[in-house]
PDB file of C-alpha atoms and ligand atoms in Angstrom:
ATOM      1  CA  UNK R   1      17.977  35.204  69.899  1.00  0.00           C
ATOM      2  CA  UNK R   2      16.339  32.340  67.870  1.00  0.00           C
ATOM      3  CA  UNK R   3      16.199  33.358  64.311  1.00  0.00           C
ATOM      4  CA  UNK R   4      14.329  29.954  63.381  1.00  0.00           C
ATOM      5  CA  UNK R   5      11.511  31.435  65.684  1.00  0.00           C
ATOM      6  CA  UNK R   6      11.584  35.188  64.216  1.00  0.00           C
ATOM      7  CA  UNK R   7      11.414  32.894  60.584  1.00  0.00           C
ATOM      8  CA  UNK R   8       8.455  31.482  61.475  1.00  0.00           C
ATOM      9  CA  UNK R   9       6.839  34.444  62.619  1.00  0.00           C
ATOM     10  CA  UNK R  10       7.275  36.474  60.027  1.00  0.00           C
ATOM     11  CA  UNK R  11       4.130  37.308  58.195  1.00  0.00           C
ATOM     12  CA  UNK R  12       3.388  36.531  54.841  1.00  0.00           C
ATOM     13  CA  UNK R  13       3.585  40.106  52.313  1.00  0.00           C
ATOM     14  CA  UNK R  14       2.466  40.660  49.806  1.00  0.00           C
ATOM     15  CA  UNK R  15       5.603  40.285  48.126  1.00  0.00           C
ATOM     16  CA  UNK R  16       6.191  36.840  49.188  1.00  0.00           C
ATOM     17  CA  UNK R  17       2.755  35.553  48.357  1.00  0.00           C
ATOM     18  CA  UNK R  18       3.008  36.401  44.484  1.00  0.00           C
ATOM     19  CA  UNK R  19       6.499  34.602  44.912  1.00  0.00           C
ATOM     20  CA  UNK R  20       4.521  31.672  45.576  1.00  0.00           C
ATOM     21  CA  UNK R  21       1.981  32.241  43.005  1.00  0.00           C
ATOM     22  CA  UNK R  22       4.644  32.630  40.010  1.00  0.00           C
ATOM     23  CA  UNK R  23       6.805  30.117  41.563  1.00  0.00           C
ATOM     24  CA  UNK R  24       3.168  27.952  41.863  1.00  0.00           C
ATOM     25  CA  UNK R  25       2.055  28.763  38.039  1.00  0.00           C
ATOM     26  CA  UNK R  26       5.540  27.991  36.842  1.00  0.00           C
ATOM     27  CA  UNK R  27       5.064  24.611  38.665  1.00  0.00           C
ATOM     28  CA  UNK R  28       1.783  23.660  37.460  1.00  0.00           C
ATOM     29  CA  UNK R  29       2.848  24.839  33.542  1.00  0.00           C
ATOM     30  CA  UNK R  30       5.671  22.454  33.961  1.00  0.00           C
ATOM     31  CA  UNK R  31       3.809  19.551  35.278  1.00  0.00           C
ATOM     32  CA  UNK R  32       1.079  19.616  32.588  1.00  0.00           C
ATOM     33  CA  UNK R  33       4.228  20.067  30.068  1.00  0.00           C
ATOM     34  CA  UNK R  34       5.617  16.786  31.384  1.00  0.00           C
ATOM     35  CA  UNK R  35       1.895  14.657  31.882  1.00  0.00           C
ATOM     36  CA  UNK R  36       1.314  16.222  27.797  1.00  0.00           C
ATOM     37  CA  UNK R  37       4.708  14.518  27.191  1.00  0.00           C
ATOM     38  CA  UNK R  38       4.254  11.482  28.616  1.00  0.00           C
ATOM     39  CA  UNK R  39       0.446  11.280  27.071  1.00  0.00           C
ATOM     40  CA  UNK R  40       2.519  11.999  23.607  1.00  0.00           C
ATOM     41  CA  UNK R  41       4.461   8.648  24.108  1.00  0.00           C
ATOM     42  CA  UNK R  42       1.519   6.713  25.633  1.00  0.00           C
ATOM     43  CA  UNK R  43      -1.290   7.379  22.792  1.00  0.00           C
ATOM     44  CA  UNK R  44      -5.100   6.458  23.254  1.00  0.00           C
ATOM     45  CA  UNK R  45      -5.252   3.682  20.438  1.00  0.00           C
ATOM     46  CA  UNK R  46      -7.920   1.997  19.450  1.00  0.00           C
ATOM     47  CA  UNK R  47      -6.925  -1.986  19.001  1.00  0.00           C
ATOM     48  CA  UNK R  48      -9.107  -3.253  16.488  1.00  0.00           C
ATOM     49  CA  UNK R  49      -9.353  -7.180  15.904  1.00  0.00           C
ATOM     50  CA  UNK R  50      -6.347  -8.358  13.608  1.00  0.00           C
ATOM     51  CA  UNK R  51      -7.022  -8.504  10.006  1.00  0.00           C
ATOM     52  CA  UNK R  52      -5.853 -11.712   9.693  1.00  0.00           C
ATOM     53  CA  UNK R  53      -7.103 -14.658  12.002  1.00  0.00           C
ATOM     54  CA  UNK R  54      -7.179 -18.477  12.239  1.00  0.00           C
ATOM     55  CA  UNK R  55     -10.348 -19.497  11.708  1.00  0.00           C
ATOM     56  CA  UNK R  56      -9.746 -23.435  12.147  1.00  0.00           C
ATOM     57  CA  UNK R  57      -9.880 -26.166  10.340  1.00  0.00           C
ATOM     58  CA  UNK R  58     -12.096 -27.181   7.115  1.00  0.00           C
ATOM     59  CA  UNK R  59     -13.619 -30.423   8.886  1.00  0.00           C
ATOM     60  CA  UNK R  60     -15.326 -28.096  11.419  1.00  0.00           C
ATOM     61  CA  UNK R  61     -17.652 -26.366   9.400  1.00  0.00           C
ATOM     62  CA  UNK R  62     -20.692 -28.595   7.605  1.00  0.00           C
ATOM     63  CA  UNK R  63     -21.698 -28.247   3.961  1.00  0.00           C
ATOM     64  CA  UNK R  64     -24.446 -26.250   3.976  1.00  0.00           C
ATOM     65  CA  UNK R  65     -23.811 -24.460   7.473  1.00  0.00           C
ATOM     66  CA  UNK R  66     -23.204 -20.839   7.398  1.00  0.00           C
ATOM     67  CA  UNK R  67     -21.400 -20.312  10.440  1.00  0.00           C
ATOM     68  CA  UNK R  68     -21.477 -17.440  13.183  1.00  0.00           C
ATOM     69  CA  UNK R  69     -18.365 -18.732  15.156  1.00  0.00           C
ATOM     70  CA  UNK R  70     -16.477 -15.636  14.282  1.00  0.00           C
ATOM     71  CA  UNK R  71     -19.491 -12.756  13.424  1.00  0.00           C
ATOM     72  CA  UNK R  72     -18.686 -11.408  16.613  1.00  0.00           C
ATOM     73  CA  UNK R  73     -14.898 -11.134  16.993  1.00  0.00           C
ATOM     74  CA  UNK R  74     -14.091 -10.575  13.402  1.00  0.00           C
ATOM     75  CA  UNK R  75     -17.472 -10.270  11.709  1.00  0.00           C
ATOM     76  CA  UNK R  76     -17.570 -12.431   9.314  1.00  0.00           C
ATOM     77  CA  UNK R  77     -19.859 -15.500   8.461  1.00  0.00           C
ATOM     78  CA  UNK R  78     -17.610 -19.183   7.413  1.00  0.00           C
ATOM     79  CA  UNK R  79     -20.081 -20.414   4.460  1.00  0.00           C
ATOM     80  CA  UNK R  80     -19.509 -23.998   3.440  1.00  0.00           C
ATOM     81  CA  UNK R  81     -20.563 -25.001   0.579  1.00  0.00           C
ATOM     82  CA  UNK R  82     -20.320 -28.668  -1.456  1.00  0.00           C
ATOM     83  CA  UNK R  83     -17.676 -27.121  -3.494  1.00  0.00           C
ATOM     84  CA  UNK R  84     -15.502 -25.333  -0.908  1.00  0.00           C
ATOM     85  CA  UNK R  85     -15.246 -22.215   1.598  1.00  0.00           C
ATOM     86  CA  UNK R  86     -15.466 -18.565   1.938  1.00  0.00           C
ATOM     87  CA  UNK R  87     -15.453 -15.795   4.658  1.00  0.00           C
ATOM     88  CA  UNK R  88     -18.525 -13.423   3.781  1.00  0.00           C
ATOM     89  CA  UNK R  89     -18.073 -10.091   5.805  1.00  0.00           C
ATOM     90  CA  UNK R  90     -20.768  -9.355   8.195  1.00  0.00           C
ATOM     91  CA  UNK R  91     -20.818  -5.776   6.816  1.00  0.00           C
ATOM     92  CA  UNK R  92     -24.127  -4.368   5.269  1.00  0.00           C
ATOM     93  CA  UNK R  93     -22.586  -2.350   1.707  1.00  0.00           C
ATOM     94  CA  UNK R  94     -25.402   0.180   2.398  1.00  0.00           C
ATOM     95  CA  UNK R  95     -24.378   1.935   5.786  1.00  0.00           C
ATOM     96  CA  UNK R  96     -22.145  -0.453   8.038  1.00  0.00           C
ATOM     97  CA  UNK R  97     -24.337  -2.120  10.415  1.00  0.00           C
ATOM     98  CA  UNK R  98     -24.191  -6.317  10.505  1.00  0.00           C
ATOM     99  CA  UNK R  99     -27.144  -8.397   9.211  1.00  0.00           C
ATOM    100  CA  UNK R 100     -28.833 -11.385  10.294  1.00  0.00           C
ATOM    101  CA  UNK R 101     -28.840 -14.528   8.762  1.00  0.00           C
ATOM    102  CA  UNK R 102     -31.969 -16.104   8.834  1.00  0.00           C
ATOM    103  CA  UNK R 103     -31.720 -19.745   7.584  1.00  0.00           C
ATOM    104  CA  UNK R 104     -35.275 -20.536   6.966  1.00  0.00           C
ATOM    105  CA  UNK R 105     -35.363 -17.780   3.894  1.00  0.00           C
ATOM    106  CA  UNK R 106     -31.522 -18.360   3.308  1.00  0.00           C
ATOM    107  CA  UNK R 107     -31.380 -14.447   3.560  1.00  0.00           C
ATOM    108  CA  UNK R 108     -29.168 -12.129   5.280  1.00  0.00           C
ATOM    109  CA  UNK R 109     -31.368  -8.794   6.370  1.00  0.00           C
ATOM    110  CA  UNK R 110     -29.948  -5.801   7.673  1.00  0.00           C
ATOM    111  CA  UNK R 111     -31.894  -4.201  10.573  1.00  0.00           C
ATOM    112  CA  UNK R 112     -30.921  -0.715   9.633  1.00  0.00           C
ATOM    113  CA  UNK R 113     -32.466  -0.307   6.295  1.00  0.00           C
ATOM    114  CA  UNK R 114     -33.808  -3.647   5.072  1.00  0.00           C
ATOM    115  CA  UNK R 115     -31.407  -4.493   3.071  1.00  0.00           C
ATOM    116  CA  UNK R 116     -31.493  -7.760   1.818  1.00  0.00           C
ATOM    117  CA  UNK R 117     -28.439 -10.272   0.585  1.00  0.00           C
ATOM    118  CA  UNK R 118     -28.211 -13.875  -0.814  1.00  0.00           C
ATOM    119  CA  UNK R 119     -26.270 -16.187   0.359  1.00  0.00           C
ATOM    120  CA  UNK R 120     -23.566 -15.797  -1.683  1.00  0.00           C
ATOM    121  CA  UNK R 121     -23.357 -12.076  -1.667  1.00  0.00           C
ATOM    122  CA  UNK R 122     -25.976 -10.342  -3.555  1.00  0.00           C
ATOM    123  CA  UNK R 123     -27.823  -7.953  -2.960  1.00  0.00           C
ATOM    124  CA  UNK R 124     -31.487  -8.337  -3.254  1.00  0.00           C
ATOM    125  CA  UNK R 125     -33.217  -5.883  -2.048  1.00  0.00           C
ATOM    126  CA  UNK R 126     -32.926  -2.810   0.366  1.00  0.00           C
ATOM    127  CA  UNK R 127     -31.063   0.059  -0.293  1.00  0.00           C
ATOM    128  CA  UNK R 128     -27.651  -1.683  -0.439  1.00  0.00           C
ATOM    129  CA  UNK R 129     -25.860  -0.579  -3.426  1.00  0.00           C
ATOM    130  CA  UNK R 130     -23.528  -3.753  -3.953  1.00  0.00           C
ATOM    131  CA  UNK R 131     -23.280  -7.188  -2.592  1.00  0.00           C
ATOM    132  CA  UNK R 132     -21.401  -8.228   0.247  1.00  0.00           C
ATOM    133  CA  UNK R 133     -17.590  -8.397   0.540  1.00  0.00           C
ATOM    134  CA  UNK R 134     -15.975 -11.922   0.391  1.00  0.00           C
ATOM    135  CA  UNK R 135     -12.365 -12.030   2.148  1.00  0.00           C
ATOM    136  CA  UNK R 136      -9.501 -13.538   1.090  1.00  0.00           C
ATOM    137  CA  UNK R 137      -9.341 -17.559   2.552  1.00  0.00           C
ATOM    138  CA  UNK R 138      -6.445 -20.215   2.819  1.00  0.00           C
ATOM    139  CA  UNK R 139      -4.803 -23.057   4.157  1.00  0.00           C
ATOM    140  CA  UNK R 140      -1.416 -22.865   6.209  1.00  0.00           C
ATOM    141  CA  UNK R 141       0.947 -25.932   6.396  1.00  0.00           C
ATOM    142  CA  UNK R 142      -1.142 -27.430   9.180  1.00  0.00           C
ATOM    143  CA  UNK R 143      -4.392 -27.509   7.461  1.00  0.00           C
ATOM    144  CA  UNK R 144      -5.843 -24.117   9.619  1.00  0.00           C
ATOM    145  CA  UNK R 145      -8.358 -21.723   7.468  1.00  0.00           C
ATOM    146  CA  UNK R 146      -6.387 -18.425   7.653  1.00  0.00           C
ATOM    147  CA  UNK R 147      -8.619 -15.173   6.926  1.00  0.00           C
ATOM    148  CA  UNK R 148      -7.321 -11.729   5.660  1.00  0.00           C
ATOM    149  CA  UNK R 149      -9.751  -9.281   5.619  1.00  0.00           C
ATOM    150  CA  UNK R 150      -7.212  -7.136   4.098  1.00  0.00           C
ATOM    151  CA  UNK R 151      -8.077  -8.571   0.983  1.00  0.00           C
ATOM    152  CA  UNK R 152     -11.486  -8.331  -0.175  1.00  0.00           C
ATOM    153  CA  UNK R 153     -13.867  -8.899  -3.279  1.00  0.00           C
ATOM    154  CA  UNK R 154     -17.624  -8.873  -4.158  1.00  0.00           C
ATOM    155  CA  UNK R 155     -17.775  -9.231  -7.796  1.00  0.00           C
ATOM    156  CA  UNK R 156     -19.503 -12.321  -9.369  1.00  0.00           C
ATOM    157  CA  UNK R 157     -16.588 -14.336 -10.926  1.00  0.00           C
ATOM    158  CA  UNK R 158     -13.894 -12.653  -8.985  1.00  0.00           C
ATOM    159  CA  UNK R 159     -15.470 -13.889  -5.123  1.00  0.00           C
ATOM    160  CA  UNK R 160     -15.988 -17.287  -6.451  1.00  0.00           C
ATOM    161  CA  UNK R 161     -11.756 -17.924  -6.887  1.00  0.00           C
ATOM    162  CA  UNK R 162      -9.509 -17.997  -5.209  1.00  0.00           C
ATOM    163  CA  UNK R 163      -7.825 -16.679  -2.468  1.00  0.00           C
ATOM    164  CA  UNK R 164     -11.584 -15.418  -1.895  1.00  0.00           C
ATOM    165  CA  UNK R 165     -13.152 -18.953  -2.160  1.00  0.00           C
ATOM    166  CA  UNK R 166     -11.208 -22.049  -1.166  1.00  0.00           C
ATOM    167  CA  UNK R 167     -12.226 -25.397  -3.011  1.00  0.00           C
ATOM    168  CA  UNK R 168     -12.719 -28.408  -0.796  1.00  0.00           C
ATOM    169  CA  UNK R 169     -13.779 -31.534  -1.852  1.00  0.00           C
ATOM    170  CA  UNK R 170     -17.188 -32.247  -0.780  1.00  0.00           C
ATOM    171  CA  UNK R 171     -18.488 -34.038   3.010  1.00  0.00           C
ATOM    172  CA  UNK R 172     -21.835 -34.883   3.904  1.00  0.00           C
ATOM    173  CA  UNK R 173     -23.475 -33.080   6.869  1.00  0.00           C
ATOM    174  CA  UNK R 174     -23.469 -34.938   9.979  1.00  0.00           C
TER     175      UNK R 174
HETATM  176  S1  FES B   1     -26.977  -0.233   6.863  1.00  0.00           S
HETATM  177 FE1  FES B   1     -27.851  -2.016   6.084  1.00  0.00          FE
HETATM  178  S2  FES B   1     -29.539  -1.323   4.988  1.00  0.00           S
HETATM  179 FE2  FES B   1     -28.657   0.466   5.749  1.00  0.00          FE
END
C-alpha cells in the first residue's frame, strides 16, 4: 500500500488546522520580532544640512551684495560689507519661517507675520522679538569662508566681532 498516497488524502481536522494556526501566529510574532529588530538598527533619521559648510572664498562676494548662494541649502544670507563679512541666518526670531530680502528698501520681510529686519540684524518692525542671528565666520589655511552655525549671536557689539564678523579689507564692486 502507498502510504505517501493515504498522506495526502488524509483530511485536514480540526486538530491539525489549529496546529497550523499556532504554528502560523508563532511565525508571524517572530517575523515582526526580527523586521522590529532590524528597524531598531536601521533608524528613520532625519539628515539635516551640516552645521558647518564652506562657503567659498572672500573675492566672490561684492561689497555691498547680500548674497542668496547658500539661503537655500543652509539658510543663511553672505553680507559683504566695506569692512568685512558675516553669515546672517535666514531665520525670522518671531516664528521660524525665512524672509525675503528686498534690495530696493534694504529690508528683510518675513511673509508670515511682517516682520521686518535691517540689514544688519535688527529688528524693525513686525512681531519679531529680537534681531536676527549672525553665525560664526572664518578663514581656513586656503583662504575658504568656513560657516558654523553652531555658533551664533545677535547682540549689537557682540555680532559685529569676531568669529561672527570677519574683517576684510575693502574691494570695489565690479
Ligand atoms: S515668523 Fe516671521 S513674523 Fe512670524
Amino acid at each position: 500500500m502507498d502510504t505517501r498516497h493515504e498522506l495526502r488524502e488524509t483530511p485536514v481536522t480540526r486538530r491539525r488546522l489549529f496546529a497550523w494556526l499556532g504554528w502560523g501566529s508563532f511565525a508571524s510574532f517572530f517575523l515582526g520580532l526580527a523586521v522590529a529588530t532590524a528597524r531598531f538598527f536601521f533608524p528613520r533619521v532625519l539628515y539635516e544640512p551640516a552645521k558647518r559648510f564652506v562657503a567659498g572664498k572672500p573675492e566672490d562676494y561684492q561689497v555691498g551684495e547680500v548674497s542668496t548662494r547658500f539661503k537655500k541649502s543652509q539658510r543663511v544670507w553672505m553680507i559683504r560689507t566695506s569692512e568685512g563679512i558675516y553669515a546672517l541666518i535666514a531665520i525670522c526670531t518671531h516664528l521660524g519661517c525665512t524672509p525675503i530680502w528686498f534690495g530696493d528698501e534694504a529690508r528683510f520681510k518675513c511673509p508670515c507675520h511682517g516682520s521686518v529686519f535691517l540689514l544688519n540684524g535688527d529688528n524693525v518692525a513686525g512681531p519679531a522679538p529680537v534681531p536676527l542671528y549672525r553665525a560664526a565666520i572664518s578663514l581656513d589655511l586656503n583662504g575658504n569662508l568656513i560657516v558654523d552655525k553652531s555658533l551664533q549671536e545677535n547682540r549689537p557689539g557682540k555680532r559685529d566681532q569676531p568669529p561672527f564678523f570677519l574683517p576684510l579689507p575693502g574691494r570695489p564692486a565690479a
